[in-house]
């Protein structure tokens, strides 16, 4: 089955700097890659996603890039703010077939220092 | 209310107790999910319901018993749990089982003593 690895597990940046979180996956059939943000005491919230027919997607200060050949995708947050502090999860969804399910990374705890 | 709601938010139970977790989605979705979230581990998918039919059961011990009476409600019945079952239990929903976008509830923090 699919295996998703996420790095780093913790990340501290100064306010205003950029943050990058990387994930790799193993199943070349995976075709959907969402990123979730989980704040303390809350469930994961979808913040951005990308499908395998696209190489990059941006939404204001966040962007996701996908390299299908290398099987990795990354989350980029620019001009970080204290409210960006949270745990971020990546996930991969193999192609539509029986038994299809999301495979999640282990999470990155991001701290933005004011 | 909007989105996905879960009750209770916190639960402490002994190993001999029976309790139930409740999830409700107000998004008109047709698929609902139970996940277990433990520290330092990836989210673990437990059960999937699509159109009220259970379509996924990932080798979950029988002390966890799901119930989906309709497309808006999902329950997780718990009995004779073990301390290692302590975790955050998350409910999620999506438009269709394979539609991609899943929306999560806030979770129930379960502690088994």
PDB file of C-alpha atoms in Angstrom:
ATOM      1  CA  UNK A   1       0.000   0.000   0.000  1.00  0.00           C
ATOM      2  CA  UNK A   2       0.847   3.679  -0.002  1.00  0.00           C
ATOM      3  CA  UNK A   3       3.480   5.068   2.409  1.00  0.00           C
ATOM      4  CA  UNK A   4       3.648   8.806   3.119  1.00  0.00           C
ATOM      5  CA  UNK A   5       6.631  10.337   4.888  1.00  0.00           C
ATOM      6  CA  UNK A   6       6.640  13.915   6.160  1.00  0.00           C
ATOM      7  CA  UNK A   7       9.544  16.149   7.206  1.00  0.00           C
ATOM      8  CA  UNK A   8      10.419  17.906   9.374  1.00  0.00           C
ATOM      9  CA  UNK A   9       8.468  16.823  12.439  1.00  0.00           C
ATOM     10  CA  UNK A  10       8.977  20.232  14.061  1.00  0.00           C
ATOM     11  CA  UNK A  11       9.742  23.607  12.500  1.00  0.00           C
ATOM     12  CA  UNK A  12      10.311  27.015  14.053  1.00  0.00           C
ATOM     13  CA  UNK A  13      10.495  30.186  11.975  1.00  0.00           C
ATOM     14  CA  UNK A  14      10.571  33.888  12.690  1.00  0.00           C
ATOM     15  CA  UNK A  15       7.470  35.846  11.851  1.00  0.00           C
ATOM     16  CA  UNK A  16       7.649  37.010   8.257  1.00  0.00           C
ATOM     17  CA  UNK A  17       9.936  34.203   7.124  1.00  0.00           C
ATOM     18  CA  UNK A  18       8.871  31.322   4.883  1.00  0.00           C
ATOM     19  CA  UNK A  19       8.147  27.759   5.987  1.00  0.00           C
ATOM     20  CA  UNK A  20       8.436  24.650   3.830  1.00  0.00           C
ATOM     21  CA  UNK A  21       7.135  21.188   4.705  1.00  0.00           C
ATOM     22  CA  UNK A  22       7.881  18.205   2.484  1.00  0.00           C
ATOM     23  CA  UNK A  23       6.174  14.870   1.925  1.00  0.00           C
ATOM     24  CA  UNK A  24       7.085  11.861  -0.150  1.00  0.00           C
ATOM     25  CA  UNK A  25       4.797   9.062  -1.271  1.00  0.00           C
ATOM     26  CA  UNK A  26       5.399   5.624  -2.701  1.00  0.00           C
ATOM     27  CA  UNK A  27       2.350   4.708  -4.805  1.00  0.00           C
ATOM     28  CA  UNK A  28       2.576   6.189  -8.301  1.00  0.00           C
ATOM     29  CA  UNK A  29      -1.205   5.731  -8.598  1.00  0.00           C
ATOM     30  CA  UNK A  30      -1.810   8.440  -5.987  1.00  0.00           C
ATOM     31  CA  UNK A  31      -3.494  11.370  -7.674  1.00  0.00           C
ATOM     32  CA  UNK A  32      -4.819  13.678  -4.963  1.00  0.00           C
ATOM     33  CA  UNK A  33      -2.727  15.392  -2.285  1.00  0.00           C
ATOM     34  CA  UNK A  34      -4.415  17.542   0.374  1.00  0.00           C
ATOM     35  CA  UNK A  35      -2.794  19.489   3.184  1.00  0.00           C
ATOM     36  CA  UNK A  36      -4.501  19.909   6.546  1.00  0.00           C
ATOM     37  CA  UNK A  37      -3.907  22.366   9.374  1.00  0.00           C
ATOM     38  CA  UNK A  38      -4.776  21.279  12.898  1.00  0.00           C
ATOM     39  CA  UNK A  39      -4.908  23.848  15.658  1.00  0.00           C
ATOM     40  CA  UNK A  40      -4.917  22.906  19.323  1.00  0.00           C
ATOM     41  CA  UNK A  41      -8.248  21.407  20.354  1.00  0.00           C
ATOM     42  CA  UNK A  42      -9.597  21.288  16.812  1.00  0.00           C
ATOM     43  CA  UNK A  43      -9.883  18.769  14.030  1.00  0.00           C
ATOM     44  CA  UNK A  44      -7.770  18.959  10.855  1.00  0.00           C
ATOM     45  CA  UNK A  45      -8.911  21.624   8.395  1.00  0.00           C
ATOM     46  CA  UNK A  46      -8.240  21.374   4.668  1.00  0.00           C
ATOM     47  CA  UNK A  47      -6.137  24.368   3.622  1.00  0.00           C
ATOM     48  CA  UNK A  48      -5.018  23.511   0.105  1.00  0.00           C
ATOM     49  CA  UNK A  49      -4.930  20.515  -2.212  1.00  0.00           C
ATOM     50  CA  UNK A  50      -3.457  19.526  -5.536  1.00  0.00           C
ATOM     51  CA  UNK A  51      -4.287  16.883  -8.113  1.00  0.00           C
ATOM     52  CA  UNK A  52      -1.757  14.958 -10.125  1.00  0.00           C
ATOM     53  CA  UNK A  53      -2.456  16.804 -13.368  1.00  0.00           C
ATOM     54  CA  UNK A  54      -1.168  20.062 -11.843  1.00  0.00           C
ATOM     55  CA  UNK A  55       2.376  20.965 -10.782  1.00  0.00           C
ATOM     56  CA  UNK A  56       1.691  23.930  -8.525  1.00  0.00           C
ATOM     57  CA  UNK A  57      -1.232  25.646  -6.849  1.00  0.00           C
ATOM     58  CA  UNK A  58      -1.321  28.887  -4.865  1.00  0.00           C
ATOM     59  CA  UNK A  59      -3.818  30.436  -2.507  1.00  0.00           C
ATOM     60  CA  UNK A  60      -2.656  33.756  -1.078  1.00  0.00           C
ATOM     61  CA  UNK A  61       0.282  33.000   1.254  1.00  0.00           C
ATOM     62  CA  UNK A  62       0.208  29.225   0.833  1.00  0.00           C
ATOM     63  CA  UNK A  63       1.255  27.128  -2.126  1.00  0.00           C
ATOM     64  CA  UNK A  64       1.719  23.462  -2.872  1.00  0.00           C
ATOM     65  CA  UNK A  65       4.076  21.960  -5.432  1.00  0.00           C
ATOM     66  CA  UNK A  66       3.993  18.424  -6.799  1.00  0.00           C
ATOM     67  CA  UNK A  67       6.787  16.483  -8.473  1.00  0.00           C
ATOM     68  CA  UNK A  68       5.228  13.256  -9.790  1.00  0.00           C
ATOM     69  CA  UNK A  69       8.493  11.889 -11.105  1.00  0.00           C
ATOM     70  CA  UNK A  70      10.202  12.159  -7.739  1.00  0.00           C
ATOM     71  CA  UNK A  71       6.963  11.373  -5.872  1.00  0.00           C
ATOM     72  CA  UNK A  72       7.121  14.319  -3.529  1.00  0.00           C
ATOM     73  CA  UNK A  73       4.996  17.336  -2.758  1.00  0.00           C
ATOM     74  CA  UNK A  74       5.612  20.357  -0.574  1.00  0.00           C
ATOM     75  CA  UNK A  75       3.687  23.020   1.319  1.00  0.00           C
ATOM     76  CA  UNK A  76       5.075  26.547   1.201  1.00  0.00           C
ATOM     77  CA  UNK A  77       3.890  29.270   3.565  1.00  0.00           C
ATOM     78  CA  UNK A  78       5.236  32.755   2.916  1.00  0.00           C
ATOM     79  CA  UNK A  79       5.210  35.804   5.227  1.00  0.00           C
ATOM     80  CA  UNK A  80       4.393  33.584   8.188  1.00  0.00           C
ATOM     81  CA  UNK A  81       2.261  34.940  11.006  1.00  0.00           C
ATOM     82  CA  UNK A  82       1.800  33.701  14.602  1.00  0.00           C
ATOM     83  CA  UNK A  83      -1.646  32.359  13.692  1.00  0.00           C
ATOM     84  CA  UNK A  84       0.042  29.972  11.257  1.00  0.00           C
ATOM     85  CA  UNK A  85       1.363  28.057  14.293  1.00  0.00           C
ATOM     86  CA  UNK A  86      -0.283  24.629  14.190  1.00  0.00           C
ATOM     87  CA  UNK A  87       0.318  21.025  13.169  1.00  0.00           C
ATOM     88  CA  UNK A  88       0.250  20.453   9.421  1.00  0.00           C
ATOM     89  CA  UNK A  89      -0.538  17.082   7.822  1.00  0.00           C
ATOM     90  CA  UNK A  90      -0.057  15.936   4.267  1.00  0.00           C
ATOM     91  CA  UNK A  91      -1.994  13.071   2.722  1.00  0.00           C
ATOM     92  CA  UNK A  92      -2.106  11.059  -0.473  1.00  0.00           C
ATOM     93  CA  UNK A  93      -5.082   9.365  -2.084  1.00  0.00           C
ATOM     94  CA  UNK A  94      -4.365   6.476  -4.435  1.00  0.00           C
ATOM     95  CA  UNK A  95      -6.407   6.238  -7.602  1.00  0.00           C
ATOM     96  CA  UNK A  96     -10.060   5.356  -7.468  1.00  0.00           C
ATOM     97  CA  UNK A  97     -10.300   1.663  -6.783  1.00  0.00           C
ATOM     98  CA  UNK A  98     -11.809  -0.673  -4.223  1.00  0.00           C
ATOM     99  CA  UNK A  99     -10.370  -0.147  -0.763  1.00  0.00           C
ATOM    100  CA  UNK A 100      -9.294   3.396  -1.611  1.00  0.00           C
ATOM    101  CA  UNK A 101      -8.361   5.505   1.410  1.00  0.00           C
ATOM    102  CA  UNK A 102      -6.227   8.468   2.445  1.00  0.00           C
ATOM    103  CA  UNK A 103      -2.706   7.887   3.728  1.00  0.00           C
ATOM    104  CA  UNK A 104      -1.493  10.593   6.084  1.00  0.00           C
ATOM    105  CA  UNK A 105       1.932  11.840   7.081  1.00  0.00           C
ATOM    106  CA  UNK A 106       2.913  12.015  10.747  1.00  0.00           C
ATOM    107  CA  UNK A 107       2.530  15.789  10.946  1.00  0.00           C
ATOM    108  CA  UNK A 108       4.758  18.852  11.289  1.00  0.00           C
ATOM    109  CA  UNK A 109       4.429  21.100  14.314  1.00  0.00           C
ATOM    110  CA  UNK A 110       5.054  24.646  13.057  1.00  0.00           C
ATOM    111  CA  UNK A 111       5.845  27.449  15.499  1.00  0.00           C
ATOM    112  CA  UNK A 112       5.994  31.023  14.237  1.00  0.00           C
ATOM    113  CA  UNK A 113       7.982  33.177  16.642  1.00  0.00           C
ATOM    114  CA  UNK A 114       6.738  36.784  16.894  1.00  0.00           C
TER     115      UNK A 114
ATOM    116  CA  UNK B   1     -24.925  24.525  13.067  1.00  0.00           C
ATOM    117  CA  UNK B   2     -22.638  23.972  10.129  1.00  0.00           C
ATOM    118  CA  UNK B   3     -19.874  21.526   9.290  1.00  0.00           C
ATOM    119  CA  UNK B   4     -19.110  18.400  11.268  1.00  0.00           C
ATOM    120  CA  UNK B   5     -19.863  18.257  14.989  1.00  0.00           C
ATOM    121  CA  UNK B   6     -18.821  15.662  17.541  1.00  0.00           C
ATOM    122  CA  UNK B   7     -19.978  14.930  21.082  1.00  0.00           C
ATOM    123  CA  UNK B   8     -18.736  14.618  23.686  1.00  0.00           C
ATOM    124  CA  UNK B   9     -15.537  16.617  23.241  1.00  0.00           C
ATOM    125  CA  UNK B  10     -13.868  14.856  26.162  1.00  0.00           C
ATOM    126  CA  UNK B  11     -14.561  11.436  27.663  1.00  0.00           C
ATOM    127  CA  UNK B  12     -12.952   9.524  30.490  1.00  0.00           C
ATOM    128  CA  UNK B  13     -14.055   5.929  30.915  1.00  0.00           C
ATOM    129  CA  UNK B  14     -13.022   2.832  32.771  1.00  0.00           C
ATOM    130  CA  UNK B  15     -12.155  -0.377  30.990  1.00  0.00           C
ATOM    131  CA  UNK B  16     -15.473  -1.972  31.919  1.00  0.00           C
ATOM    132  CA  UNK B  17     -17.657   0.946  30.810  1.00  0.00           C
ATOM    133  CA  UNK B  18     -19.790   1.246  27.693  1.00  0.00           C
ATOM    134  CA  UNK B  19     -20.009   4.620  25.997  1.00  0.00           C
ATOM    135  CA  UNK B  20     -20.813   6.042  22.573  1.00  0.00           C
ATOM    136  CA  UNK B  21     -19.309   8.815  20.488  1.00  0.00           C
ATOM    137  CA  UNK B  22     -21.598  10.807  18.227  1.00  0.00           C
ATOM    138  CA  UNK B  23     -20.886  12.605  14.969  1.00  0.00           C
ATOM    139  CA  UNK B  24     -23.243  14.732  12.905  1.00  0.00           C
ATOM    140  CA  UNK B  25     -22.572  16.404   9.578  1.00  0.00           C
ATOM    141  CA  UNK B  26     -24.606  19.291   8.202  1.00  0.00           C
ATOM    142  CA  UNK B  27     -22.990  19.341   4.754  1.00  0.00           C
ATOM    143  CA  UNK B  28     -25.277  16.986   2.849  1.00  0.00           C
ATOM    144  CA  UNK B  29     -22.416  14.540   2.358  1.00  0.00           C
ATOM    145  CA  UNK B  30     -22.887  10.856   1.591  1.00  0.00           C
ATOM    146  CA  UNK B  31     -19.745   9.365   3.136  1.00  0.00           C
ATOM    147  CA  UNK B  32     -18.604   9.447   6.762  1.00  0.00           C
ATOM    148  CA  UNK B  33     -15.442   8.238   8.441  1.00  0.00           C
ATOM    149  CA  UNK B  34     -13.994   7.424  11.852  1.00  0.00           C
ATOM    150  CA  UNK B  35     -10.265   8.057  12.404  1.00  0.00           C
ATOM    151  CA  UNK B  36      -8.032   7.476  15.420  1.00  0.00           C
ATOM    152  CA  UNK B  37      -5.330  10.072  16.074  1.00  0.00           C
ATOM    153  CA  UNK B  38      -2.484   9.107  18.416  1.00  0.00           C
ATOM    154  CA  UNK B  39       0.601  11.138  19.214  1.00  0.00           C
ATOM    155  CA  UNK B  40       3.460  10.829  16.724  1.00  0.00           C
ATOM    156  CA  UNK B  41       1.438   8.529  14.451  1.00  0.00           C
ATOM    157  CA  UNK B  42      -0.376   9.116  11.169  1.00  0.00           C
ATOM    158  CA  UNK B  43      -4.125   9.323  11.260  1.00  0.00           C
ATOM    159  CA  UNK B  44      -5.530   5.783  11.265  1.00  0.00           C
ATOM    160  CA  UNK B  45      -8.693   5.125   9.289  1.00  0.00           C
ATOM    161  CA  UNK B  46     -11.064   2.930  11.295  1.00  0.00           C
ATOM    162  CA  UNK B  47     -14.367   2.795   9.435  1.00  0.00           C
ATOM    163  CA  UNK B  48     -15.946   4.207   6.291  1.00  0.00           C
ATOM    164  CA  UNK B  49     -19.659   4.479   5.588  1.00  0.00           C
ATOM    165  CA  UNK B  50     -20.949   5.340   2.145  1.00  0.00           C
ATOM    166  CA  UNK B  51     -24.671   5.908   1.729  1.00  0.00           C
ATOM    167  CA  UNK B  52     -25.155   4.388   5.187  1.00  0.00           C
ATOM    168  CA  UNK B  53     -23.402   1.158   4.220  1.00  0.00           C
ATOM    169  CA  UNK B  54     -20.136   0.202   5.865  1.00  0.00           C
ATOM    170  CA  UNK B  55     -17.561  -0.136   3.108  1.00  0.00           C
ATOM    171  CA  UNK B  56     -14.324  -0.177   5.066  1.00  0.00           C
ATOM    172  CA  UNK B  57     -13.236  -1.791   8.309  1.00  0.00           C
ATOM    173  CA  UNK B  58      -9.513  -1.595   8.782  1.00  0.00           C
ATOM    174  CA  UNK B  59      -8.899  -4.497  11.154  1.00  0.00           C
ATOM    175  CA  UNK B  60     -10.382  -2.616  14.058  1.00  0.00           C
ATOM    176  CA  UNK B  61     -10.905  -4.610  17.286  1.00  0.00           C
ATOM    177  CA  UNK B  62     -14.496  -5.625  17.961  1.00  0.00           C
ATOM    178  CA  UNK B  63     -14.572  -3.474  21.109  1.00  0.00           C
ATOM    179  CA  UNK B  64     -15.211  -0.614  18.641  1.00  0.00           C
ATOM    180  CA  UNK B  65     -18.613  -0.874  16.959  1.00  0.00           C
ATOM    181  CA  UNK B  66     -19.788   1.747  14.436  1.00  0.00           C
ATOM    182  CA  UNK B  67     -23.359   2.612  13.569  1.00  0.00           C
ATOM    183  CA  UNK B  68     -24.680   4.834  10.786  1.00  0.00           C
ATOM    184  CA  UNK B  69     -28.463   5.234  11.088  1.00  0.00           C
ATOM    185  CA  UNK B  70     -28.641   7.816   8.278  1.00  0.00           C
ATOM    186  CA  UNK B  71     -26.294   9.822   6.079  1.00  0.00           C
ATOM    187  CA  UNK B  72     -26.023  12.661   8.619  1.00  0.00           C
ATOM    188  CA  UNK B  73     -25.225  10.705  11.769  1.00  0.00           C
ATOM    189  CA  UNK B  74     -22.442   8.356  12.757  1.00  0.00           C
ATOM    190  CA  UNK B  75     -21.819   6.673  16.090  1.00  0.00           C
ATOM    191  CA  UNK B  76     -18.905   4.781  17.568  1.00  0.00           C
ATOM    192  CA  UNK B  77     -19.928   2.444  20.369  1.00  0.00           C
ATOM    193  CA  UNK B  78     -17.181   1.593  22.828  1.00  0.00           C
ATOM    194  CA  UNK B  79     -17.009  -1.282  25.304  1.00  0.00           C
ATOM    195  CA  UNK B  80     -14.281  -2.955  27.363  1.00  0.00           C
ATOM    196  CA  UNK B  81     -11.610  -0.640  26.007  1.00  0.00           C
ATOM    197  CA  UNK B  82      -7.930  -0.792  26.852  1.00  0.00           C
ATOM    198  CA  UNK B  83      -5.656   2.056  28.019  1.00  0.00           C
ATOM    199  CA  UNK B  84      -3.911   2.017  24.624  1.00  0.00           C
ATOM    200  CA  UNK B  85      -7.225   3.034  23.058  1.00  0.00           C
ATOM    201  CA  UNK B  86      -6.796   6.482  24.601  1.00  0.00           C
ATOM    202  CA  UNK B  87      -6.565   8.905  21.677  1.00  0.00           C
ATOM    203  CA  UNK B  88      -8.370  11.632  19.772  1.00  0.00           C
ATOM    204  CA  UNK B  89     -11.205  10.137  17.711  1.00  0.00           C
ATOM    205  CA  UNK B  90     -12.030  12.165  14.646  1.00  0.00           C
ATOM    206  CA  UNK B  91     -15.097  11.990  12.472  1.00  0.00           C
ATOM    207  CA  UNK B  92     -14.990  13.206   8.881  1.00  0.00           C
ATOM    208  CA  UNK B  93     -17.357  13.424   5.944  1.00  0.00           C
ATOM    209  CA  UNK B  94     -17.083  13.852   2.195  1.00  0.00           C
ATOM    210  CA  UNK B  95     -19.508  14.296  -0.669  1.00  0.00           C
ATOM    211  CA  UNK B  96     -18.743  10.854  -2.029  1.00  0.00           C
ATOM    212  CA  UNK B  97     -16.485   8.120  -0.730  1.00  0.00           C
ATOM    213  CA  UNK B  98     -13.773   8.828  -3.301  1.00  0.00           C
ATOM    214  CA  UNK B  99     -14.401  12.543  -3.855  1.00  0.00           C
ATOM    215  CA  UNK B 100     -11.162  13.602  -2.196  1.00  0.00           C
ATOM    216  CA  UNK B 101     -12.100  16.482   0.074  1.00  0.00           C
ATOM    217  CA  UNK B 102     -12.816  15.359   3.606  1.00  0.00           C
ATOM    218  CA  UNK B 103     -14.107  17.665   6.320  1.00  0.00           C
ATOM    219  CA  UNK B 104     -13.215  16.817   9.917  1.00  0.00           C
ATOM    220  CA  UNK B 105     -15.001  17.376  13.178  1.00  0.00           C
ATOM    221  CA  UNK B 106     -13.185  18.686  16.279  1.00  0.00           C
ATOM    222  CA  UNK B 107     -12.731  15.198  17.706  1.00  0.00           C
ATOM    223  CA  UNK B 108     -13.444  13.458  20.986  1.00  0.00           C
ATOM    224  CA  UNK B 109     -10.491  13.195  23.371  1.00  0.00           C
ATOM    225  CA  UNK B 110     -10.879   9.751  24.935  1.00  0.00           C
ATOM    226  CA  UNK B 111      -9.011   8.631  28.033  1.00  0.00           C
ATOM    227  CA  UNK B 112      -9.342   5.030  29.191  1.00  0.00           C
ATOM    228  CA  UNK B 113      -8.376   4.462  32.798  1.00  0.00           C
TER     229      UNK B 113
END
